[in-house]
Amino acid sequence: MTDLSTREGAAPAPADLRAAAAASLLASNRRRRLVRRWIAIGTLPLTLAALLFVGKILSMYAFAHQSITSYVADDYAGSESSARGQEFLNWFEPYKAPFNVGTALAGSEKLPEARAKLEESLGLATGVEVCSVRINLALVIERMGDAARADGDGAGAAELYGEALTITTEMPEECGSDEAEKQSSDPDRDMQQSEDDLEDRLKQKQQSEEQTPPEEEQPQEPDEQPSDDKLDDLKDKLEQGTQERDQQQGDDGGGSGTDKPW
């Protein structure tokens, strides 16, 4: 009787089938792991970029909120510090970081530094974003003019008022729109009313300084020189006082103390 397992074309044993299936499964798993590894490596930059994007957005909101909160609490140093945190990788709304820094510096009366930051912000702003920047910049320059006037520099004050007025009058027409109101850094401030009030105030201050004549220096009167008669009388009194003092010291047997001032 012939053994069927030795015949040509006979089916493999179950053990062989299981071994072949296991080897095929292992090879398939290795291929899948390799594919997943390369996918992970290929998408790693995108993943990191996405995490950085989300982190930047969250940090911007955090820094902006802290800056505003500190400013309202008159903590201008803290407001400036938080606003400077927005400057790192300043991709989104880039005008806001220097705007917040400049506003905080103005609160600390660092007016030249505040002006520089707000001018930087104005160069980065687009559309209705320029409205709030222009108003704050004009206000800072107005305060610089007030400081110059307090120091007696009327010409310098008038020049600064003129610069602030130019910034205000060149405000785009869109600054009176509802969209500009929504973009305002102060929701309680009416953009158009603030612009009108600022323009009127600057005109009055500039005209006042231009119309004020410069103070003329009063000629100093020469010191009155004493006459010859007065000089002679003073000399006689000095000599008489010296003689009386010497006579008193002689009567007392001579004094060893210093003379009192007279």
Short mmCIF file of C-alpha atoms in Angstrom, two decimals:
data_model
loop_
_atom_site.label_atom_id
_atom_site.label_comp_id
_atom_site.label_asym_id
_atom_site.label_seq_id
_atom_site.Cartn_x
_atom_site.Cartn_y
_atom_site.Cartn_z
CA MET A 1 0.00 0.00 0.00
CA THR A 2 1.47 3.35 -1.06
CA ASP A 3 2.00 6.24 1.49
CA LEU A 4 -0.06 9.22 0.31
CA SER A 5 2.27 11.73 2.00
CA THR A 6 5.10 10.69 -0.27
CA ARG A 7 3.17 11.20 -3.44
CA GLU A 8 4.08 14.09 -5.71
CA GLY A 9 1.71 17.03 -5.15
CA ALA A 10 0.56 15.89 -1.73
CA ALA A 11 -0.84 18.59 0.68
CA PRO A 12 1.60 19.86 3.34
CA ALA A 13 1.12 18.95 6.93
CA PRO A 14 -0.82 21.28 9.28
CA ALA A 15 2.38 22.13 11.19
CA ASP A 16 4.00 23.37 8.02
CA LEU A 17 1.00 25.55 7.25
CA ARG A 18 1.09 27.13 10.69
CA ALA A 19 4.83 27.87 10.38
CA ALA A 20 4.38 29.45 6.98
CA ALA A 21 1.49 31.58 8.22
CA ALA A 22 3.49 32.76 11.24
CA ALA A 23 6.46 33.69 9.06
CA SER A 24 4.22 35.60 6.69
CA LEU A 25 2.58 37.44 9.60
CA LEU A 26 5.96 38.40 11.07
CA ALA A 27 7.15 39.71 7.73
CA SER A 28 3.95 41.70 7.30
CA ASN A 29 4.27 43.19 10.79
CA ARG A 30 7.87 44.18 10.09
CA ARG A 31 6.79 45.92 6.91
CA ARG A 32 4.00 47.76 8.70
CA ARG A 33 6.36 48.90 11.51
CA LEU A 34 8.86 50.08 8.94
CA VAL A 35 6.18 52.03 7.07
CA ARG A 36 4.89 53.58 10.31
CA ARG A 37 8.43 54.56 11.31
CA TRP A 38 9.07 56.33 8.03
CA ILE A 39 5.68 58.02 8.18
CA ALA A 40 6.48 59.27 11.70
CA ILE A 41 9.87 60.56 10.57
CA GLY A 42 8.37 62.24 7.53
CA THR A 43 5.58 63.94 9.46
CA LEU A 44 7.75 64.97 12.44
CA PRO A 45 8.47 68.47 11.07
CA LEU A 46 4.78 69.03 10.42
CA THR A 47 3.90 67.83 13.91
CA LEU A 48 6.46 70.12 15.50
CA ALA A 49 5.26 73.03 13.38
CA ALA A 50 1.65 72.38 14.43
CA LEU A 51 2.63 72.25 18.11
CA LEU A 52 4.65 75.46 17.73
CA PHE A 53 1.72 77.13 15.97
CA VAL A 54 -0.72 76.24 18.72
CA GLY A 55 1.75 77.16 21.46
CA LYS A 56 2.45 80.53 19.86
CA ILE A 57 -1.23 81.37 19.60
CA LEU A 58 -1.86 80.44 23.23
CA SER A 59 1.18 82.36 24.45
CA MET A 60 0.16 85.46 22.47
CA TYR A 61 -3.25 85.49 24.09
CA ALA A 62 -1.68 84.93 27.51
CA PHE A 63 0.90 87.72 27.10
CA ALA A 64 -1.65 90.11 25.62
CA HIS A 65 -4.13 89.46 28.43
CA GLN A 66 -1.44 89.93 31.08
CA SER A 67 -0.22 93.12 29.44
CA ILE A 68 -3.70 94.64 29.39
CA THR A 69 -4.45 93.54 32.95
CA SER A 70 -1.21 95.05 34.25
CA TYR A 71 -1.81 98.30 32.36
CA VAL A 72 -5.29 98.70 33.82
CA ALA A 73 -3.79 98.13 37.29
CA ASP A 74 -1.20 100.91 36.60
CA ASP A 75 1.56 98.29 36.66
CA TYR A 76 3.27 99.72 33.59
CA ALA A 77 6.54 97.85 34.13
CA GLY A 78 4.65 94.54 34.28
CA SER A 79 2.61 95.53 31.23
CA GLU A 80 5.77 96.30 29.28
CA SER A 81 7.38 92.99 30.31
CA SER A 82 4.35 90.98 29.20
CA ALA A 83 4.09 92.88 25.93
CA ARG A 84 7.74 92.16 25.13
CA GLY A 85 6.90 88.47 25.46
CA GLN A 86 4.76 88.90 22.33
CA GLU A 87 7.78 89.96 20.28
CA PHE A 88 9.27 86.44 20.08
CA LEU A 89 8.35 84.84 16.73
CA ASN A 90 5.96 87.72 16.13
CA TRP A 91 4.14 86.27 13.12
CA PHE A 92 0.47 86.95 13.85
CA GLU A 93 -0.69 90.57 13.90
CA PRO A 94 2.92 91.77 14.20
CA TYR A 95 1.89 95.36 14.94
CA LYS A 96 0.40 94.42 18.32
CA ALA A 97 3.63 93.61 20.14
CA PRO A 98 5.30 97.03 19.60
CA PHE A 99 1.92 98.71 20.08
CA ASN A 100 1.47 97.19 23.54
CA VAL A 101 5.10 97.87 24.46
CA GLY A 102 4.81 101.50 23.35
CA THR A 103 1.57 102.01 25.25
CA ALA A 104 3.12 100.60 28.43
CA LEU A 105 6.19 102.81 28.03
CA ALA A 106 3.93 105.83 27.69
CA GLY A 107 2.29 104.91 30.98
CA SER A 108 5.74 104.97 32.58
CA GLU A 109 6.35 108.45 31.08
CA LYS A 110 9.13 107.07 28.86
CA LEU A 111 7.78 109.15 26.02
CA PRO A 112 10.64 109.06 23.45
CA GLU A 113 10.90 105.26 23.79
CA ALA A 114 7.10 104.96 23.56
CA ARG A 115 7.07 107.06 20.40
CA ALA A 116 9.73 104.86 18.77
CA LYS A 117 7.76 101.68 19.50
CA LEU A 118 4.47 103.12 18.28
CA GLU A 119 6.11 104.33 15.07
CA GLU A 120 7.42 100.78 14.61
CA SER A 121 3.90 99.47 15.15
CA LEU A 122 2.48 101.94 12.62
CA GLY A 123 4.88 100.60 10.00
CA LEU A 124 3.59 97.06 10.58
CA ALA A 125 -0.14 97.85 10.80
CA THR A 126 -2.47 97.49 7.83
CA GLY A 127 -6.04 98.53 7.14
CA VAL A 128 -8.02 99.69 10.15
CA GLU A 129 -5.22 98.46 12.43
CA VAL A 130 -3.52 101.83 11.93
CA CYS A 131 -6.37 103.73 13.63
CA SER A 132 -5.58 102.83 17.25
CA VAL A 133 -1.86 103.12 16.57
CA ARG A 134 -2.20 106.63 15.12
CA ILE A 135 -4.31 107.87 18.03
CA ASN A 136 -1.91 106.54 20.68
CA LEU A 137 1.10 107.85 18.76
CA ALA A 138 -0.48 111.30 18.50
CA LEU A 139 -1.30 111.26 22.22
CA VAL A 140 2.31 110.38 23.10
CA ILE A 141 3.69 113.18 20.91
CA GLU A 142 1.15 115.58 22.44
CA ARG A 143 2.45 114.70 25.90
CA MET A 144 5.98 115.28 24.67
CA GLY A 145 4.82 118.72 23.58
CA ASP A 146 3.30 119.34 27.01
CA ALA A 147 6.62 118.40 28.61
CA ALA A 148 8.50 120.77 26.30
CA ARG A 149 6.07 123.58 27.14
CA ALA A 150 6.51 122.94 30.88
CA ASP A 151 10.28 123.28 30.36
CA GLY A 152 9.77 126.65 28.70
CA ASP A 153 10.49 125.42 25.16
CA GLY A 154 7.54 126.97 23.37
CA ALA A 155 8.96 126.49 19.88
CA GLY A 156 9.69 122.82 20.52
CA ALA A 157 6.21 122.33 21.95
CA ALA A 158 4.57 123.93 18.91
CA GLU A 159 6.58 121.68 16.60
CA LEU A 160 5.57 118.54 18.50
CA TYR A 161 1.91 119.61 18.52
CA GLY A 162 2.16 120.06 14.76
CA GLU A 163 3.58 116.55 14.30
CA ALA A 164 0.80 115.05 16.40
CA LEU A 165 -1.79 117.03 14.44
CA THR A 166 -0.41 115.74 11.13
CA ILE A 167 -0.65 112.15 12.36
CA THR A 168 -4.24 112.77 13.42
CA THR A 169 -5.43 114.55 10.26
CA GLU A 170 -3.93 111.81 8.06
CA MET A 171 -6.16 109.22 9.73
CA PRO A 172 -7.87 107.04 7.07
CA GLU A 173 -11.60 107.52 6.56
CA GLU A 174 -12.13 103.88 7.52
CA CYS A 175 -11.23 104.78 11.11
CA GLY A 176 -14.79 106.01 11.59
CA SER A 177 -16.30 102.66 10.58
CA ASP A 178 -17.78 99.94 12.76
CA GLU A 179 -14.90 97.65 11.83
CA ALA A 180 -12.42 100.19 13.24
CA GLU A 181 -14.45 100.38 16.45
CA LYS A 182 -14.17 96.61 16.85
CA GLN A 183 -10.39 96.82 16.33
CA SER A 184 -10.01 99.56 18.95
CA SER A 185 -7.69 98.78 21.85
CA ASP A 186 -10.15 100.48 24.20
CA PRO A 187 -13.76 99.31 23.71
CA ASP A 188 -15.01 102.18 25.88
CA ARG A 189 -13.46 104.78 23.56
CA ASP A 190 -15.33 106.10 20.55
CA MET A 191 -12.76 106.16 17.77
CA GLN A 192 -14.25 109.04 15.79
CA GLN A 193 -14.94 111.16 18.89
CA SER A 194 -11.42 110.57 20.17
CA GLU A 195 -9.98 111.65 16.82
CA ASP A 196 -12.10 114.82 16.72
CA ASP A 197 -11.29 115.79 20.31
CA LEU A 198 -7.59 115.17 19.80
CA GLU A 199 -7.49 117.21 16.60
CA ASP A 200 -9.28 120.19 18.19
CA ARG A 201 -7.07 120.10 21.28
CA LEU A 202 -3.88 119.96 19.24
CA LYS A 203 -4.95 122.89 17.07
CA GLN A 204 -5.63 125.01 20.15
CA LYS A 205 -2.33 124.11 21.76
CA GLN A 206 -0.33 124.72 18.60
CA GLN A 207 -1.96 128.11 18.01
CA SER A 208 -1.43 129.07 21.65
CA GLU A 209 2.30 128.32 21.47
CA GLU A 210 2.75 130.02 18.11
CA GLN A 211 1.00 133.19 19.30
CA THR A 212 2.88 133.41 22.61
CA PRO A 213 5.81 135.82 22.15
CA PRO A 214 9.15 134.62 23.45
CA GLU A 215 10.12 135.97 26.80
CA GLU A 216 12.62 138.82 26.53
CA GLU A 217 15.49 138.82 28.89
CA GLN A 218 15.33 141.72 31.26
CA PRO A 219 18.54 143.74 31.32
CA GLN A 220 20.29 143.34 34.60
CA GLU A 221 20.83 146.53 36.50
CA PRO A 222 24.41 147.07 37.51
CA ASP A 223 25.11 146.69 41.20
CA GLU A 224 25.05 150.00 42.95
CA GLN A 225 28.54 150.94 44.04
CA PRO A 226 28.88 152.64 47.41
CA SER A 227 30.05 156.24 47.33
CA ASP A 228 33.44 157.38 48.64
CA ASP A 229 31.80 158.90 51.73
CA LYS A 230 30.18 155.58 52.64
CA LEU A 231 33.47 153.76 52.16
CA ASP A 232 35.21 156.22 54.50
CA ASP A 233 32.49 155.81 57.15
CA LEU A 234 32.74 152.02 56.93
CA LYS A 235 36.52 152.17 57.26
CA ASP A 236 36.25 154.38 60.35
CA LYS A 237 33.77 152.00 61.97
CA LEU A 238 36.03 149.02 61.31
CA GLU A 239 39.03 150.76 62.81
CA GLN A 240 37.00 151.89 65.83
CA GLY A 241 35.71 148.35 66.43
CA THR A 242 39.23 146.96 66.26
CA GLN A 243 40.52 149.51 68.77
CA GLU A 244 37.69 148.81 71.22
CA ARG A 245 38.28 145.05 71.00
CA ASP A 246 42.01 145.41 71.57
CA GLN A 247 41.35 147.73 74.52
CA GLN A 248 38.89 145.23 76.06
CA GLN A 249 41.35 142.37 75.69
CA GLY A 250 44.06 144.50 77.34
CA ASP A 251 41.80 145.29 80.30
CA ASP A 252 41.06 141.56 80.78
CA GLY A 253 44.76 140.66 80.80
CA GLY A 254 44.64 139.29 77.22
CA GLY A 255 42.32 136.62 75.94
CA SER A 256 43.43 133.34 74.53
CA GLY A 257 40.08 132.40 72.76
CA THR A 258 39.25 132.95 69.12
CA ASP A 259 37.34 136.04 68.11
CA LYS A 260 33.61 135.70 67.65
CA PRO A 261 32.33 136.51 64.19
CA TRP A 262 30.83 139.91 63.76
#
